[in-house]
Amino acid sequence: MSNDDKEIPNSMYWIHPLKEDNWMPWKRCMTAFVDEKKLLGYVTGEIQKPEPSANPNIRETRDAEIQKWGKKDQRVRNLIIKCLDDAQVIHTEGVMTAHHMWDLLHTVKEPKGQHGIIALSRVFYDYHADEGVNILKHVAKLREIHE
């Protein structure tokens, strides 16, 4: 087992795939999952790809750091892709980094500004409990919309 394998332990997690309507719970689960694997910095952009060095004294070391970064970033991208519904994969086409992938999903799933507020308000105010619906499930769904 390589050192990289030790840093990315196997997991017994199962995350519901990201669909059209479950962004907030999916984001929480995915963030916790990636954080547990010590890879959250790749998602947030805190761990940046090292720059190549022109200095021959450190070039080899820097190239190894770049390669290690690339493997871990690819691991995060694969984890995210595996947790997407087929219809959501289109939002991640052509991305080069896990951070870019996360930003694209965030942009699509969390609309900002006036249009986002209006869309969310419509969903919230139009949501109602049908006759015979479990009220606890209804309240849980309202809380999910609110988040």
PDB file of N, CA and C in Angstrom, residues 51-66:
ATOM      1  N   GLU A  51       3.111  25.439  -8.382  1.00  0.00           N
ATOM      2  CA  GLU A  51       3.634  25.983  -9.639  1.00  0.00           C
ATOM      3  C   GLU A  51       4.935  25.264 -10.001  1.00  0.00           C
ATOM      4  N   PRO A  52       5.144  24.984 -11.279  1.00  0.00           N
ATOM      5  CA  PRO A  52       6.421  24.390 -11.693  1.00  0.00           C
ATOM      6  C   PRO A  52       7.573  25.349 -11.371  1.00  0.00           C
ATOM      7  N   SER A  53       8.728  24.784 -11.154  1.00  0.00           N
ATOM      8  CA  SER A  53       9.890  25.598 -10.806  1.00  0.00           C
ATOM      9  C   SER A  53      10.913  25.585 -11.935  1.00  0.00           C
ATOM     10  N   ALA A  54      11.476  26.747 -12.190  1.00  0.00           N
ATOM     11  CA  ALA A  54      12.559  26.851 -13.169  1.00  0.00           C
ATOM     12  C   ALA A  54      13.907  26.566 -12.512  1.00  0.00           C
ATOM     13  N   ASN A  55      13.918  26.565 -11.190  1.00  0.00           N
ATOM     14  CA  ASN A  55      15.145  26.311 -10.433  1.00  0.00           C
ATOM     15  C   ASN A  55      15.483  24.820 -10.512  1.00  0.00           C
ATOM     16  N   PRO A  56      16.617  24.458 -11.113  1.00  0.00           N
ATOM     17  CA  PRO A  56      16.965  23.041 -11.259  1.00  0.00           C
ATOM     18  C   PRO A  56      17.177  22.323  -9.925  1.00  0.00           C
ATOM     19  N   ASN A  57      17.477  23.072  -8.857  1.00  0.00           N
ATOM     20  CA  ASN A  57      17.707  22.450  -7.549  1.00  0.00           C
ATOM     21  C   ASN A  57      16.423  21.904  -6.920  1.00  0.00           C
ATOM     22  N   ILE A  58      15.297  22.498  -7.247  1.00  0.00           N
ATOM     23  CA  ILE A  58      14.030  22.037  -6.642  1.00  0.00           C
ATOM     24  C   ILE A  58      13.027  21.526  -7.674  1.00  0.00           C
ATOM     25  N   ARG A  59      13.415  21.502  -8.939  1.00  0.00           N
ATOM     26  CA  ARG A  59      12.490  21.108 -10.002  1.00  0.00           C
ATOM     27  C   ARG A  59      11.932  19.704  -9.780  1.00  0.00           C
ATOM     28  N   GLU A  60      12.799  18.757  -9.441  1.00  0.00           N
ATOM     29  CA  GLU A  60      12.359  17.372  -9.259  1.00  0.00           C
ATOM     30  C   GLU A  60      11.376  17.254  -8.092  1.00  0.00           C
ATOM     31  N   THR A  61      11.688  17.924  -7.003  1.00  0.00           N
ATOM     32  CA  THR A  61      10.795  17.911  -5.837  1.00  0.00           C
ATOM     33  C   THR A  61       9.458  18.547  -6.184  1.00  0.00           C
ATOM     34  N   ARG A  62       9.513  19.676  -6.882  1.00  0.00           N
ATOM     35  CA  ARG A  62       8.284  20.381  -7.257  1.00  0.00           C
ATOM     36  C   ARG A  62       7.449  19.542  -8.213  1.00  0.00           C
ATOM     37  N   ASP A  63       8.085  18.865  -9.163  1.00  0.00           N
ATOM     38  CA  ASP A  63       7.360  17.996 -10.092  1.00  0.00           C
ATOM     39  C   ASP A  63       6.652  16.871  -9.344  1.00  0.00           C
ATOM     40  N   ALA A  64       7.294  16.333  -8.317  1.00  0.00           N
ATOM     41  CA  ALA A  64       6.670  15.284  -7.497  1.00  0.00           C
ATOM     42  C   ALA A  64       5.468  15.845  -6.734  1.00  0.00           C
ATOM     43  N   GLU A  65       5.580  17.073  -6.235  1.00  0.00           N
ATOM     44  CA  GLU A  65       4.462  17.716  -5.531  1.00  0.00           C
ATOM     45  C   GLU A  65       3.290  17.941  -6.478  1.00  0.00           C
ATOM     46  N   ILE A  66       3.583  18.361  -7.691  1.00  0.00           N
ATOM     47  CA  ILE A  66       2.538  18.592  -8.694  1.00  0.00           C
ATOM     48  C   ILE A  66       1.835  17.286  -9.026  1.00  0.00           C
TER      49      ILE A  66
END
